Short mmCIF file of C-alpha atoms and ligand atoms in Angstrom, two decimals:
data_model
loop_
_atom_site.label_atom_id
_atom_site.label_comp_id
_atom_site.label_asym_id
_atom_site.label_seq_id
_atom_site.Cartn_x
_atom_site.Cartn_y
_atom_site.Cartn_z
CA MET A 1 -13.79 8.86 48.95
CA HIS A 2 -14.11 5.09 48.59
CA TRP A 3 -10.76 3.28 48.33
CA SER A 4 -11.55 1.91 44.88
CA SER A 5 -11.90 5.44 43.47
CA LEU A 6 -8.55 6.35 45.01
CA THR A 7 -6.97 3.31 43.40
CA ALA A 8 -8.51 4.25 40.09
CA LEU A 9 -7.09 7.77 40.38
CA ALA A 10 -3.63 6.43 41.23
CA LEU A 11 -3.79 4.18 38.17
CA VAL A 12 -4.61 6.96 35.74
CA ALA A 13 -2.22 9.58 37.15
CA PRO A 14 0.23 10.40 34.35
CA SER A 15 3.94 9.65 34.86
CA HIS A 16 5.08 12.02 32.13
CA ALA A 17 3.63 14.76 29.98
CA LEU A 18 1.58 14.80 26.83
CA ILE A 19 1.15 18.29 25.39
CA ARG A 20 -1.21 19.53 22.71
CA PHE A 21 -1.36 23.13 21.55
CA GLY A 22 -2.49 25.41 18.73
CA CYS A 23 -0.23 27.54 16.54
CA SER A 24 -1.41 30.33 14.24
CA GLN A 25 -0.04 30.92 10.75
CA LEU A 26 3.38 32.59 10.70
CA VAL A 27 3.45 32.85 6.90
CA VAL A 28 2.42 31.07 3.69
CA ASP A 29 5.51 31.26 1.50
CA ARG A 30 7.50 29.47 -1.22
CA ILE A 31 10.47 28.65 1.02
CA ASP A 32 11.78 25.40 2.53
CA PRO A 33 14.71 26.06 4.92
CA LEU A 34 15.25 22.30 5.41
CA VAL A 35 15.14 20.84 1.89
CA ASN A 36 16.05 23.94 -0.15
CA PRO A 37 18.16 26.08 2.21
CA GLY A 38 18.60 29.65 0.96
CA VAL A 39 16.30 29.08 -2.03
CA ALA A 40 13.43 31.53 -2.61
CA PRO A 41 11.26 30.58 -4.44
CA SER A 42 11.49 26.91 -3.45
CA PRO A 43 9.77 24.34 -5.71
CA HIS A 44 6.41 24.51 -3.92
CA LEU A 45 4.35 26.54 -1.46
CA HIS A 46 4.27 25.85 2.31
CA GLN A 47 2.23 26.93 5.31
CA ILE A 48 4.57 27.59 8.23
CA ILE A 49 4.06 28.16 11.97
CA GLY A 50 6.28 28.94 14.98
CA GLY A 51 9.09 31.39 15.79
CA ASN A 52 9.65 34.53 13.74
CA SER A 53 13.38 33.89 13.18
CA LEU A 54 12.22 31.90 10.12
CA LYS A 55 14.37 32.56 7.03
CA PRO A 56 15.06 30.67 3.79
CA LEU A 57 18.53 29.88 5.19
CA MET A 58 18.75 28.61 8.79
CA LYS A 59 22.10 26.89 9.35
CA PRO A 60 21.98 24.29 12.14
CA ILE A 61 23.29 25.57 15.53
CA GLU A 62 24.45 28.87 13.98
CA HIS A 63 20.83 29.95 13.45
CA ASP A 64 19.63 29.74 17.06
CA LEU A 65 15.84 29.94 16.82
CA PRO A 66 15.07 30.85 20.47
CA SER A 67 17.56 33.73 20.65
CA LEU A 68 16.86 35.08 17.14
CA SER A 69 13.05 35.01 17.51
CA THR A 70 11.12 37.81 19.21
CA CYS A 71 7.73 36.06 19.04
CA THR A 72 6.08 32.76 18.19
CA THR A 73 2.69 31.83 16.75
CA CYS A 74 2.50 28.81 19.06
CA GLN A 75 0.68 28.76 22.38
CA PRO A 76 3.76 27.73 24.47
CA ALA A 77 5.70 30.95 24.96
CA ASP A 78 9.06 29.09 24.91
CA ASP A 79 8.52 27.28 21.61
CA PHE A 80 10.29 29.06 18.73
CA SER A 81 10.48 25.93 16.56
CA ASN A 82 9.26 26.02 12.97
CA TYR A 83 6.81 23.47 11.67
CA TRP A 84 5.47 23.29 8.13
CA THR A 85 3.58 21.35 5.48
CA ALA A 86 2.55 21.95 1.89
CA THR A 87 -0.67 23.87 1.26
CA LEU A 88 -3.86 22.52 -0.27
CA TYR A 89 -5.64 23.70 -3.42
CA PHE A 90 -9.07 23.20 -4.93
CA ARG A 91 -8.97 22.60 -8.68
CA SER A 92 -12.02 23.87 -10.53
CA ARG A 93 -13.61 22.22 -13.56
CA ASN A 94 -11.90 24.75 -15.84
CA GLY A 95 -8.49 23.85 -14.40
CA THR A 96 -7.93 26.99 -12.29
CA TYR A 97 -6.96 26.80 -8.62
CA LYS A 98 -7.83 28.45 -5.33
CA ARG A 99 -5.93 27.90 -2.07
CA VAL A 100 -7.91 26.13 0.68
CA PRO A 101 -7.64 28.03 3.99
CA GLN A 102 -6.89 26.33 7.32
CA LYS A 103 -8.64 26.65 10.65
CA GLY A 104 -7.81 25.77 14.25
CA ASN A 105 -9.10 22.68 16.04
CA ALA A 106 -12.15 22.68 18.32
CA GLY A 107 -11.09 24.72 21.34
CA PHE A 108 -8.66 26.87 19.29
CA GLU A 109 -11.26 28.72 17.23
CA GLY A 110 -9.62 32.17 17.48
CA GLN A 111 -6.32 31.17 15.95
CA HIS A 112 -5.51 32.27 12.39
CA GLY A 113 -4.87 29.25 10.14
CA GLY A 114 -1.92 27.22 11.37
CA MET A 115 -2.25 23.80 12.96
CA THR A 116 -2.32 21.77 16.18
CA VAL A 117 0.92 20.28 17.49
CA TYR A 118 1.42 17.37 19.91
CA TYR A 119 4.45 16.00 21.75
CA MET A 120 3.66 12.54 23.17
CA GLN A 121 5.60 9.83 24.99
CA ASN A 122 2.90 7.20 24.49
CA GLN A 123 -0.08 7.18 22.18
CA LEU A 124 -2.61 10.00 22.41
CA ALA A 125 -5.35 8.02 24.16
CA ASP A 126 -2.98 6.85 26.92
CA TYR A 127 -3.50 9.10 29.95
CA GLN A 128 -0.57 7.61 31.82
CA GLN A 129 2.27 8.49 29.40
CA LYS A 130 4.62 6.09 31.19
CA ALA A 131 7.44 6.02 28.66
CA LYS A 132 10.43 8.28 29.22
CA VAL A 133 11.77 10.32 26.32
CA LYS A 134 14.72 12.57 25.57
CA ALA A 135 13.69 15.92 24.16
CA PHE A 136 15.14 17.09 20.81
CA GLN A 137 18.46 18.97 20.95
CA PRO A 138 19.35 22.44 19.60
CA GLY A 139 20.02 22.19 15.85
CA PHE A 140 17.78 19.12 15.46
CA ARG A 141 15.56 18.93 12.38
CA MET A 142 13.74 16.25 10.41
CA LEU A 143 11.03 15.62 7.88
CA ILE A 144 8.67 12.76 7.21
CA GLY A 145 6.89 11.61 4.07
CA SER A 146 7.83 12.30 0.46
CA PRO A 147 6.30 14.58 -2.18
CA MET A 148 7.55 11.98 -4.70
CA ALA A 149 5.31 9.22 -3.30
CA GLY A 150 2.60 8.62 -5.88
CA THR A 151 1.28 5.16 -4.97
CA LYS A 152 -0.15 3.57 -1.84
CA ALA A 153 2.90 1.28 -1.59
CA GLU A 154 5.22 4.31 -1.60
CA ALA A 155 3.04 6.11 0.95
CA ASP A 156 2.97 3.02 3.20
CA LYS A 157 6.71 3.49 3.89
CA TYR A 158 5.48 6.27 6.21
CA PRO A 159 2.81 4.47 8.21
CA GLN A 160 1.45 7.37 10.23
CA LEU A 161 0.68 10.03 7.62
CA THR A 162 -3.06 10.10 7.01
CA TYR A 163 -6.26 12.05 6.28
CA THR A 164 -9.47 12.25 8.26
CA CYS A 165 -12.69 13.32 6.49
CA LEU A 166 -14.28 15.53 9.16
CA GLN A 167 -18.04 15.01 9.42
CA ASP A 168 -17.82 17.40 12.39
CA MET A 169 -14.89 18.83 14.33
CA ASN A 170 -14.66 15.74 16.55
CA THR A 171 -14.41 13.09 13.83
CA ARG A 172 -11.17 11.09 14.33
CA PHE A 173 -11.67 7.98 12.21
CA PRO A 174 -11.41 6.38 9.79
CA GLU A 175 -8.04 7.61 8.51
CA SER A 176 -6.90 7.10 4.92
CA LYS A 177 -3.56 7.31 3.08
CA ASN A 178 -5.23 9.01 0.09
CA PHE A 179 -7.35 12.15 -0.05
CA PRO A 180 -10.96 11.55 1.04
CA VAL A 181 -13.04 10.69 -2.04
CA LYS A 182 -16.25 12.42 -0.91
CA PRO A 183 -16.96 15.96 0.36
CA CYS A 184 -16.03 16.37 4.06
CA PRO A 185 -18.57 18.71 5.73
CA ALA A 186 -16.23 20.07 8.44
CA GLY A 187 -12.99 19.90 6.44
CA ILE A 188 -10.07 17.59 5.71
CA MET A 189 -7.71 16.95 8.61
CA VAL A 190 -4.16 15.96 7.70
CA ASN A 191 -2.42 13.90 10.39
CA LEU A 192 1.38 13.69 10.44
CA ARG A 193 3.15 11.59 13.08
CA PHE A 194 6.94 11.62 13.04
CA PRO A 195 9.19 8.63 13.83
CA THR A 196 10.19 8.29 17.50
CA CYS A 197 13.65 6.67 17.53
CA TRP A 198 16.77 8.85 17.08
CA ASP A 199 20.34 7.70 16.34
CA GLY A 200 21.43 9.85 19.28
CA VAL A 201 24.25 11.49 17.30
CA ASN A 202 23.12 13.31 14.17
CA LEU A 203 20.99 16.44 14.38
CA ASP A 204 20.08 15.96 10.71
CA SER A 205 20.91 13.64 7.78
CA PRO A 206 21.19 14.16 4.01
CA ASP A 207 17.62 12.96 3.40
CA HIS A 208 16.49 14.58 6.71
CA ILE A 209 14.88 11.21 7.65
CA SER A 210 17.57 8.54 8.17
CA HIS A 211 18.84 9.86 11.53
CA MET A 212 15.35 8.77 12.69
CA SER A 213 13.64 5.39 12.69
CA TYR A 214 10.37 3.68 13.52
CA PRO A 215 10.49 1.02 16.32
CA SER A 216 12.27 -2.22 15.31
CA SER A 217 9.14 -4.27 16.02
CA GLY A 218 5.60 -3.30 16.79
CA THR A 219 4.74 0.39 16.64
CA PHE A 220 5.02 3.53 18.71
CA GLU A 221 1.44 2.86 19.80
CA SER A 222 2.29 -0.65 21.02
CA GLN A 223 5.49 0.66 22.65
CA GLY A 224 7.74 -1.31 20.30
CA PRO A 225 11.47 -1.04 21.11
CA CYS A 226 13.81 1.30 19.23
CA PRO A 227 16.39 -0.44 16.99
CA ALA A 228 20.07 -0.59 18.12
CA SER A 229 20.96 1.81 15.28
CA HIS A 230 18.51 4.41 16.65
CA PRO A 231 18.38 3.71 20.38
CA VAL A 232 17.14 7.04 21.74
CA ARG A 233 13.41 7.43 22.29
CA VAL A 234 12.24 10.97 21.51
CA PRO A 235 8.73 12.47 21.82
CA GLN A 236 6.32 11.60 19.07
CA LEU A 237 5.73 14.85 17.26
CA MET A 238 2.32 15.03 15.62
CA TYR A 239 0.64 17.68 13.46
CA GLU A 240 -3.06 18.05 12.78
CA VAL A 241 -3.71 20.43 9.91
CA ILE A 242 -7.36 21.23 9.21
CA PHE A 243 -8.17 22.46 5.73
CA GLU A 244 -11.49 24.23 5.58
CA THR A 245 -12.88 22.62 2.44
CA GLY A 246 -16.50 23.52 3.24
CA THR A 247 -16.82 26.27 0.62
CA PHE A 248 -15.62 23.82 -2.07
CA ASN A 249 -18.02 21.00 -1.29
CA ASN A 250 -20.63 21.63 -4.00
CA LYS A 251 -20.62 18.40 -6.04
CA ALA A 252 -21.57 20.39 -9.17
CA ASP A 253 -18.10 22.01 -8.99
CA TRP A 254 -16.31 18.67 -8.56
CA PRO A 255 -14.73 16.86 -11.54
CA ALA A 256 -17.33 15.36 -13.91
CA ASP A 257 -15.48 12.01 -13.89
CA GLY A 258 -16.27 11.47 -10.20
CA SER A 259 -12.73 12.05 -8.90
CA GLN A 260 -12.00 14.40 -6.00
CA PRO A 261 -10.80 17.99 -6.65
CA PHE A 262 -8.14 18.67 -4.01
CA VAL A 263 -4.46 18.83 -4.85
CA TRP A 264 -1.35 19.48 -2.76
CA SER A 265 0.70 22.57 -3.68
CA PHE A 266 3.31 20.24 -5.24
CA GLY A 267 0.78 18.89 -7.74
CA ASP A 268 -0.32 15.70 -5.98
CA GLY A 269 -4.00 14.89 -6.39
CA THR A 270 -3.68 11.43 -4.80
CA GLY A 271 -2.64 12.52 -1.30
CA TYR A 272 0.14 9.93 -1.14
CA GLY A 273 2.79 12.67 -1.17
CA ASN A 274 1.77 13.93 2.30
CA HIS A 275 4.87 15.24 4.13
CA GLY A 276 5.85 17.60 6.94
CA ASP A 277 8.96 19.34 8.24
CA TYR A 278 10.32 20.28 11.67
CA VAL A 279 13.14 22.51 12.92
CA PHE A 280 13.50 22.29 16.71
CA GLY A 281 13.63 25.62 18.55
CA TRP A 282 12.44 25.35 22.16
CA LYS A 283 14.22 27.69 24.57
CA ASP A 284 16.95 26.09 26.74
CA ASP A 285 15.68 22.82 28.25
CA SER A 286 12.04 23.95 28.43
CA LEU A 287 10.75 21.01 26.33
CA GLN A 288 12.57 18.40 28.47
CA LYS A 289 11.21 20.00 31.64
CA ILE A 290 7.66 19.86 30.31
CA MET A 291 8.06 16.26 29.09
CA ASP A 292 9.23 15.23 32.58
CA GLU A 293 6.18 16.71 34.33
CA GLU A 294 3.33 14.43 35.40
CA CYS A 295 0.53 15.94 33.34
CA TYR A 296 -1.84 15.31 30.47
CA VAL A 297 -2.44 18.37 28.20
CA ASN A 298 -2.73 20.76 31.17
CA CYS A 299 0.94 21.08 32.09
CA LYS A 300 1.97 23.75 34.57
CA SER A 301 5.56 23.93 33.37
CA MET A 302 4.34 24.93 29.88
CA LYS A 303 4.18 28.72 29.91
CA THR A 304 1.44 29.85 27.54
CA GLN A 305 0.52 33.03 25.69
CA SER A 306 -2.84 34.35 24.49
CA ILE A 307 -4.37 33.60 21.10
CA ALA A 308 -4.15 37.35 20.36
CA ALA A 309 -0.37 37.21 20.94
CA MET A 310 -0.09 34.11 18.73
CA ASN A 311 -2.06 35.82 15.97
CA SER A 312 0.01 39.01 16.11
CA CYS A 313 3.27 37.18 15.32
CA THR A 314 3.97 37.06 11.56
CA VAL A 315 6.89 37.43 9.17
CA PRO A 316 6.92 39.09 5.73
CA ASN A 317 6.95 36.82 2.69
CA ALA A 318 10.33 36.06 1.12
CA VAL A 319 8.53 35.47 -2.19
CA ASN A 320 5.76 37.78 -3.32
CA GLU A 321 3.39 36.13 -5.77
CA ASN A 322 -0.29 35.48 -6.25
CA VAL A 323 -0.93 32.15 -4.49
CA GLY A 324 -4.67 32.08 -5.26
CA ASP A 325 -6.13 33.26 -1.95
CA SER A 326 -8.78 35.43 -3.60
CA ASP A 327 -8.30 35.01 -7.37
CA TRP A 328 -8.42 31.79 -9.34
CA ILE A 329 -4.89 31.08 -10.59
CA GLU A 330 -3.93 29.24 -13.79
CA MET A 331 -1.06 27.24 -12.31
CA LEU A 332 0.06 26.07 -8.87
CA PRO A 333 2.92 28.38 -7.76
CA GLY A 334 6.12 26.91 -9.25
CA VAL A 335 4.48 23.69 -10.48
CA PRO A 336 3.99 23.21 -14.23
CA HIS A 337 0.93 21.22 -15.35
CA SER A 338 3.25 18.43 -16.56
CA LYS A 339 4.14 17.69 -12.90
CA LEU A 340 0.56 17.07 -11.80
CA LYS A 341 -0.33 13.62 -10.43
CA ALA A 342 -3.98 12.64 -10.72
C1 NAG B 401 -13.07 28.90 -13.65
O1 NAG B 401 -13.86 28.38 -12.60
C2 NAG B 401 -14.06 29.23 -11.49
C3 NAG B 401 -14.79 28.44 -10.42
O2 NAG B 401 -15.95 27.87 -10.90
C4 NAG B 401 -14.78 30.49 -11.94
O3 NAG B 401 -15.02 31.33 -10.83
C5 NAG B 401 -13.93 31.18 -12.99
O4 NAG B 401 -14.60 32.32 -13.46
C6 NAG B 401 -13.63 30.25 -14.13
N1 NAG B 401 -12.64 30.85 -15.01
C7 NAG B 401 -12.75 30.83 -16.34
C8 NAG B 401 -11.65 31.50 -17.09
O5 NAG B 401 -13.68 30.28 -16.90
#
């Protein structure tokens, strides 16, 4: 091999890991163990993935996800974390709703619903992953975004929560803060990137956000420094949730006034209320070990399981109700019409 190719190889060799994996649906249920612990039904419906120790009440530390779970819907066999977002609905011209199903990313076609999860030390396109991060600790949890955000200014407080209108499964830009305004042939992808600076002390905070921070200047992508108040750099957790809107793309079924028909399960038709939740549950120090490996996506220290095993892990619903999977429903589960945001 010519020396210049060797040099090129040495330059692109990763210093630390970036991992990307699929997770099937664990359950679609009206629970929220982070924001409404012990409450069933919670105010709105969620789609949840990860370890099967999931319950409406999961007290930090006491509820040890890796030891209480017997399976996980995620590809890494040691990841018993729970990850969730709201669900998406299509609103018909007569005001009834049907839930929009999810599908896996390209390359994860066999998985049932769910989403794709990333842990990154530098931005996705950076093959070197030079930054060093501290993995999350047992009992750690957080959320990002707010279902109360109803304007672009409110949504802009969370810079990395966006939508991609998929022309095909490989579309990755542009991203928008609001729901796409036109039909998206291959679906709507929701992108959620969590903040990357931790206060180093608190596993959670009353609003589930303030123990975390964005960099004090610049961005995660530009490797901006963490603020003194939140000095510990943690992996950037990212979700890609693909809603299969294809069967709802007939313009004749869309609102006559030209607006778009999709609405979050908490009644938001703008998209600005995009939010996601995380409860850490990797076994022992498995996540730190993986993050310290020199690898990009294909990481040897990440033990994986088959898609069939991921799909076979489920939990029963805590709340049994018609969520509009096959019938048209009159009202979003738990959300009166008066709470709808256009
Ligand atoms: C409402 O619209 C849906 C979708 O077009 C249709 O299937 C359903 O029958 C309608 N329901 C009523 C009560 O008109």
